Amino acid sequence: MEIYIKLFEVLFPVFFIVGIGYFVGKKNPNLDTSFITDYSANFGTPALVIFALTSSGVTFDIFAEYFVYSLIAIICFGLTGIFFLILQKKDYIRELPPFILPNTGNMGIPICLFAYGTMGMGVAAAISSIVVLLHFTLNVFLASKKFDFNIILKSPSFYAIIVTVFLLYFEIQTPKFVLNTVMLLAYAMIVMILMSLGVALTQLKVFSFKNALISSIGRVIIGPIIGFALIILFNLSGFAAGVLLIQSSMPSAILCYLIASMYSPKETVDNISSMIVVSTLMSLITVPIIVFIALKYFS
């Protein structure tokens, strides 16, 4: 019974805030959440990376280890995505991002925090940091089919990761006033992004449910299977293994849609929108199951 209470404590806050966003979106169909996207990209995400990694007690070795595991997982997600997209005769370049870039930051990090505490948050942030980096590099490259190095240079998250790695490697204590500042910025972003996810579920449309369902299986079903396979392959255990499993099970990130809408044709944007909606709805069932497994076997 205790594990079910823990499961409820972990998931209820996240899904409740998403529900608030859905309610607000239904009441105001024309609600503009672009300011949340701007805040997240320029302030919230960099703050979350710095806060989660420097305040949780995660060492440079743990960061590097799970950064590599997440990179391997993303490669496997990519191969899965290419298979599913070729099977459906879709654009396996522009429509690949929602397969390889799960919502590990704004949904995965708080779930891991509630499940495993600050150390869980730190490992989750190590995994999420590479996803954040790829959003503003590989995601843009795939969506536009061209690489622009300036996008990396203009990304605050890129510099936040560099600064954080420097602090971890040299074991430099982050000043208290900095931690307090990035904590407020990070928690504010998590709440706003979760609410914007709920709003997005009222605004984004599903243009082909069948194709979106097939693609979403590749994200929220095959994803955690890949995560579990990595746990077995590298003989991982404890809470960090549970974090890897949970992060692998996250639905597609909304940022995939936002970037696609800037660089990709409408048909591609519609397909990505459909996959994000369906994978998020499916995650309401799949994520509780994965979190239950993680809490039971990787505590």
Short mmCIF file of C-alpha atoms in Angstrom, two decimals:
data_model
loop_
_atom_site.label_atom_id
_atom_site.label_comp_id
_atom_site.label_asym_id
_atom_site.label_seq_id
_atom_site.Cartn_x
_atom_site.Cartn_y
_atom_site.Cartn_z
CA MET A 1 0.00 0.00 0.00
CA GLU A 2 2.87 2.35 0.80
CA ILE A 3 4.17 2.28 -2.77
CA TYR A 4 0.76 3.31 -4.13
CA ILE A 5 0.66 6.27 -1.74
CA LYS A 6 4.16 7.23 -2.91
CA LEU A 7 3.07 6.90 -6.54
CA PHE A 8 0.14 9.24 -5.90
CA GLU A 9 2.40 11.74 -4.12
CA VAL A 10 4.81 11.73 -7.08
CA LEU A 11 2.33 12.07 -9.94
CA PHE A 12 -0.57 14.08 -8.53
CA PRO A 13 1.22 17.47 -8.38
CA VAL A 14 2.42 17.19 -11.99
CA PHE A 15 -0.86 16.03 -13.52
CA PHE A 16 -2.85 18.47 -11.36
CA ILE A 17 -0.91 21.46 -12.71
CA VAL A 18 -1.29 20.16 -16.27
CA GLY A 19 -5.02 19.91 -15.53
CA ILE A 20 -5.12 23.54 -14.42
CA GLY A 21 -3.56 24.53 -17.74
CA TYR A 22 -6.13 22.44 -19.61
CA PHE A 23 -8.97 24.12 -17.69
CA VAL A 24 -7.56 27.60 -18.38
CA GLY A 25 -7.04 26.73 -22.06
CA LYS A 26 -10.65 25.56 -22.38
CA LYS A 27 -11.94 28.77 -20.81
CA ASN A 28 -9.76 30.95 -23.04
CA PRO A 29 -9.11 29.22 -26.40
CA ASN A 30 -7.06 32.18 -27.67
CA LEU A 31 -4.68 32.24 -24.70
CA ASP A 32 -1.17 33.17 -25.87
CA THR A 33 1.55 31.21 -24.06
CA SER A 34 4.46 32.50 -26.16
CA PHE A 35 5.80 34.48 -23.21
CA ILE A 36 6.20 31.18 -21.32
CA THR A 37 8.24 29.79 -24.21
CA ASP A 38 10.45 32.90 -24.24
CA TYR A 39 10.90 32.78 -20.46
CA SER A 40 11.71 29.08 -20.57
CA ALA A 41 14.29 29.38 -23.34
CA ASN A 42 16.08 32.45 -21.98
CA PHE A 43 15.80 32.13 -18.21
CA GLY A 44 13.93 29.09 -16.92
CA THR A 45 15.78 26.24 -18.62
CA PRO A 46 19.30 27.59 -17.95
CA ALA A 47 18.29 28.20 -14.33
CA LEU A 48 16.88 24.68 -14.00
CA VAL A 49 20.09 23.13 -15.34
CA ILE A 50 22.25 25.13 -12.92
CA PHE A 51 20.01 24.62 -9.90
CA ALA A 52 19.27 20.91 -10.39
CA LEU A 53 22.90 19.95 -10.97
CA THR A 54 24.67 22.17 -8.46
CA SER A 55 22.26 21.91 -5.52
CA SER A 56 21.55 18.18 -5.59
CA GLY A 57 24.95 16.79 -4.62
CA VAL A 58 25.54 15.22 -8.03
CA THR A 59 29.24 14.82 -8.79
CA PHE A 60 30.95 15.38 -12.11
CA ASP A 61 31.45 11.60 -12.49
CA ILE A 62 27.73 10.89 -12.06
CA PHE A 63 26.87 13.72 -14.45
CA ALA A 64 29.28 12.41 -17.10
CA GLU A 65 28.14 8.81 -16.65
CA TYR A 66 24.44 9.54 -17.12
CA PHE A 67 25.11 12.10 -19.82
CA VAL A 68 26.68 9.23 -21.81
CA TYR A 69 23.81 6.84 -20.99
CA SER A 70 21.28 9.41 -22.17
CA LEU A 71 23.27 9.96 -25.37
CA ILE A 72 23.16 6.21 -26.06
CA ALA A 73 19.43 6.20 -25.30
CA ILE A 74 18.82 9.09 -27.71
CA ILE A 75 20.69 7.24 -30.47
CA CYS A 76 18.42 4.25 -29.84
CA PHE A 77 15.36 6.53 -29.84
CA GLY A 78 16.56 7.90 -33.18
CA LEU A 79 16.89 4.45 -34.73
CA THR A 80 13.42 3.60 -33.45
CA GLY A 81 12.02 6.82 -34.89
CA ILE A 82 13.60 6.24 -38.29
CA PHE A 83 12.10 2.73 -38.38
CA PHE A 84 8.61 3.98 -37.46
CA LEU A 85 8.75 6.90 -39.91
CA ILE A 86 9.99 4.77 -42.83
CA LEU A 87 7.26 2.26 -41.99
CA GLN A 88 4.66 5.03 -42.31
CA LYS A 89 6.40 6.55 -45.37
CA LYS A 90 6.95 9.88 -43.60
CA ASP A 91 9.77 12.42 -43.60
CA TYR A 92 12.29 10.61 -41.38
CA ILE A 93 14.42 13.74 -41.01
CA ARG A 94 11.99 16.53 -40.13
CA GLU A 95 9.64 14.31 -38.11
CA LEU A 96 12.38 12.62 -36.08
CA PRO A 97 12.70 15.16 -33.17
CA PRO A 98 9.57 14.08 -31.20
CA PHE A 99 10.98 10.54 -31.10
CA ILE A 100 14.43 11.48 -29.83
CA LEU A 101 13.60 14.46 -27.58
CA PRO A 102 11.22 13.48 -24.77
CA ASN A 103 9.88 15.95 -22.22
CA THR A 104 12.63 15.17 -19.71
CA GLY A 105 12.94 18.70 -18.35
CA ASN A 106 9.60 20.19 -17.43
CA MET A 107 7.80 16.88 -16.84
CA GLY A 108 10.60 14.40 -16.14
CA ILE A 109 12.64 16.43 -13.64
CA PRO A 110 9.76 17.22 -11.23
CA ILE A 111 8.57 13.59 -11.33
CA CYS A 112 12.09 12.38 -10.52
CA LEU A 113 12.37 15.02 -7.78
CA PHE A 114 9.17 13.82 -6.11
CA ALA A 115 10.15 10.17 -6.59
CA TYR A 116 13.78 10.25 -5.41
CA GLY A 117 14.45 13.65 -3.85
CA THR A 118 17.19 16.11 -4.77
CA MET A 119 19.65 13.42 -5.90
CA GLY A 120 17.01 12.09 -8.28
CA MET A 121 16.50 15.60 -9.58
CA GLY A 122 20.25 15.94 -10.16
CA VAL A 123 20.53 12.74 -12.21
CA ALA A 124 17.37 13.70 -14.11
CA ALA A 125 18.96 17.07 -14.92
CA ALA A 126 22.12 15.36 -16.15
CA ILE A 127 19.99 13.33 -18.56
CA SER A 128 17.89 16.35 -19.49
CA SER A 129 20.91 18.57 -20.19
CA ILE A 130 21.76 16.70 -23.39
CA VAL A 131 18.11 16.85 -24.48
CA VAL A 132 18.13 20.62 -23.89
CA LEU A 133 21.36 20.95 -25.87
CA LEU A 134 19.95 18.91 -28.77
CA HIS A 135 16.75 20.97 -28.87
CA PHE A 136 18.71 24.03 -29.96
CA THR A 137 21.13 22.16 -32.23
CA LEU A 138 19.97 18.85 -33.71
CA ASN A 139 16.27 19.73 -33.49
CA VAL A 140 16.77 22.93 -35.50
CA PHE A 141 19.05 21.11 -37.95
CA LEU A 142 16.46 18.36 -38.58
CA ALA A 143 13.53 20.80 -38.78
CA SER A 144 15.25 23.11 -41.27
CA LYS A 145 17.55 20.52 -42.89
CA LYS A 146 20.45 22.92 -42.43
CA PHE A 147 22.81 23.67 -39.56
CA ASP A 148 23.22 27.16 -38.12
CA PHE A 149 26.02 27.47 -35.56
CA ASN A 150 24.71 30.88 -34.50
CA ILE A 151 21.71 29.21 -32.88
CA ILE A 152 24.03 27.43 -30.46
CA LEU A 153 25.92 30.62 -29.68
CA LYS A 154 22.65 32.45 -28.97
CA SER A 155 21.31 29.71 -26.67
CA PRO A 156 21.52 30.58 -22.93
CA SER A 157 21.10 26.87 -22.10
CA PHE A 158 24.34 26.07 -23.94
CA TYR A 159 26.28 28.43 -21.68
CA ALA A 160 24.42 27.23 -18.59
CA ILE A 161 25.56 23.66 -19.29
CA ILE A 162 29.16 24.79 -19.82
CA VAL A 163 29.15 26.79 -16.57
CA THR A 164 27.58 23.90 -14.64
CA VAL A 165 30.08 21.35 -15.97
CA PHE A 166 32.90 23.72 -14.99
CA LEU A 167 31.52 24.04 -11.45
CA LEU A 168 31.05 20.29 -11.09
CA TYR A 169 34.46 19.38 -12.49
CA PHE A 170 36.38 21.76 -10.24
CA GLU A 171 33.99 21.16 -7.30
CA ILE A 172 33.29 24.86 -6.92
CA GLN A 173 30.53 25.74 -4.48
CA THR A 174 27.77 27.81 -6.05
CA PRO A 175 27.10 31.02 -4.05
CA LYS A 176 23.92 30.87 -1.99
CA PHE A 177 22.39 33.96 -3.62
CA VAL A 178 22.88 32.37 -7.05
CA LEU A 179 21.25 29.12 -5.93
CA ASN A 180 18.28 31.00 -4.45
CA THR A 181 17.84 32.98 -7.67
CA VAL A 182 18.04 30.03 -10.05
CA MET A 183 15.78 28.00 -7.74
CA LEU A 184 12.99 30.57 -8.03
CA LEU A 185 13.48 30.91 -11.79
CA ALA A 186 13.51 27.13 -12.26
CA TYR A 187 10.46 26.33 -10.13
CA ALA A 188 8.50 29.17 -11.73
CA MET A 189 9.30 27.73 -15.16
CA ILE A 190 8.27 24.18 -14.20
CA VAL A 191 4.84 25.39 -13.04
CA MET A 192 4.31 27.60 -16.11
CA ILE A 193 5.49 24.96 -18.59
CA LEU A 194 3.30 22.26 -17.06
CA MET A 195 0.35 24.64 -17.29
CA SER A 196 1.27 25.50 -20.88
CA LEU A 197 1.30 21.76 -21.63
CA GLY A 198 -2.31 21.61 -20.47
CA VAL A 199 -3.15 24.67 -22.56
CA ALA A 200 -1.42 23.11 -25.58
CA LEU A 201 -3.62 20.01 -25.29
CA THR A 202 -6.61 22.29 -25.94
CA GLN A 203 -4.97 24.10 -28.88
CA LEU A 204 -2.94 21.50 -30.77
CA LYS A 205 -4.92 19.33 -33.16
CA VAL A 206 -4.66 15.65 -34.04
CA PHE A 207 -4.71 15.42 -37.84
CA SER A 208 -4.22 11.65 -38.17
CA PHE A 209 -4.96 9.71 -35.00
CA LYS A 210 -3.87 6.36 -36.44
CA ASN A 211 -0.43 7.60 -37.54
CA ALA A 212 0.00 9.62 -34.35
CA LEU A 213 -0.86 6.56 -32.25
CA ILE A 214 1.67 4.39 -34.09
CA SER A 215 4.38 7.06 -33.70
CA SER A 216 3.52 7.61 -30.03
CA ILE A 217 4.03 3.90 -29.34
CA GLY A 218 7.61 4.45 -30.46
CA ARG A 219 7.99 7.19 -27.85
CA VAL A 220 6.11 6.13 -24.70
CA ILE A 221 6.22 2.33 -25.12
CA ILE A 222 9.51 1.61 -26.90
CA GLY A 223 11.23 4.48 -25.04
CA PRO A 224 11.08 2.92 -21.55
CA ILE A 225 11.93 -0.49 -23.03
CA ILE A 226 15.14 1.05 -24.36
CA GLY A 227 15.77 2.62 -20.94
CA PHE A 228 15.29 -0.73 -19.22
CA ALA A 229 17.59 -2.42 -21.75
CA LEU A 230 20.34 0.10 -20.92
CA ILE A 231 19.87 -0.59 -17.21
CA ILE A 232 20.38 -4.30 -17.84
CA LEU A 233 23.24 -3.78 -20.32
CA PHE A 234 25.26 -1.51 -18.01
CA ASN A 235 24.18 -3.30 -14.81
CA LEU A 236 22.72 -0.13 -13.27
CA SER A 237 20.89 -0.13 -9.95
CA GLY A 238 19.45 2.16 -7.30
CA PHE A 239 17.61 5.44 -7.72
CA ALA A 240 19.77 6.58 -10.67
CA ALA A 241 18.61 3.57 -12.71
CA GLY A 242 15.02 4.45 -11.82
CA VAL A 243 15.58 8.02 -13.00
CA LEU A 244 16.94 6.78 -16.34
CA LEU A 245 13.87 4.56 -16.75
CA ILE A 246 11.45 7.38 -15.91
CA GLN A 247 13.17 9.88 -18.20
CA SER A 248 13.09 7.36 -21.07
CA SER A 249 9.31 7.09 -20.71
CA MET A 250 8.45 10.78 -21.12
CA PRO A 251 6.18 11.90 -23.99
CA SER A 252 7.38 14.10 -26.83
CA ALA A 253 8.42 17.64 -25.87
CA ILE A 254 6.30 20.61 -26.96
CA LEU A 255 9.49 22.39 -28.02
CA CYS A 256 9.62 19.99 -30.99
CA TYR A 257 6.38 21.54 -32.23
CA LEU A 258 7.51 25.12 -31.60
CA ILE A 259 10.76 24.64 -33.52
CA ALA A 260 9.03 22.72 -36.31
CA SER A 261 6.52 25.56 -36.72
CA MET A 262 9.47 27.91 -37.33
CA TYR A 263 11.41 25.79 -39.82
CA SER A 264 9.27 22.96 -41.28
CA PRO A 265 6.40 22.69 -43.81
CA LYS A 266 2.81 22.68 -42.48
CA GLU A 267 2.28 18.96 -43.08
CA THR A 268 5.31 18.13 -40.93
CA VAL A 269 4.18 20.56 -38.21
CA ASP A 270 0.72 18.95 -38.18
CA ASN A 271 2.20 15.45 -37.82
CA ILE A 272 4.48 16.55 -34.96
CA SER A 273 1.57 18.32 -33.27
CA SER A 274 -0.49 15.13 -33.48
CA MET A 275 2.27 12.99 -32.00
CA ILE A 276 2.82 15.39 -29.09
CA VAL A 277 -0.88 15.39 -28.18
CA VAL A 278 -1.34 11.62 -28.46
CA SER A 279 1.94 10.71 -26.73
CA THR A 280 1.10 13.10 -23.87
CA LEU A 281 -2.35 11.59 -23.46
CA MET A 282 -0.88 8.07 -23.58
CA SER A 283 1.66 9.07 -20.94
CA LEU A 284 -1.17 9.62 -18.48
CA ILE A 285 -1.39 5.81 -18.46
CA THR A 286 2.15 4.72 -19.25
CA VAL A 287 4.08 7.08 -16.95
CA PRO A 288 2.32 5.93 -13.74
CA ILE A 289 3.15 2.33 -14.68
CA ILE A 290 6.81 3.17 -15.30
CA VAL A 291 7.09 5.23 -12.11
CA PHE A 292 5.55 2.33 -10.16
CA ILE A 293 8.16 -0.06 -11.60
CA ALA A 294 10.95 2.42 -10.87
CA LEU A 295 9.86 2.93 -7.25
CA LYS A 296 9.39 -0.81 -6.66
CA TYR A 297 12.61 -2.11 -8.19
CA PHE A 298 15.02 0.88 -8.27
CA SER A 299 14.69 2.60 -4.91
#
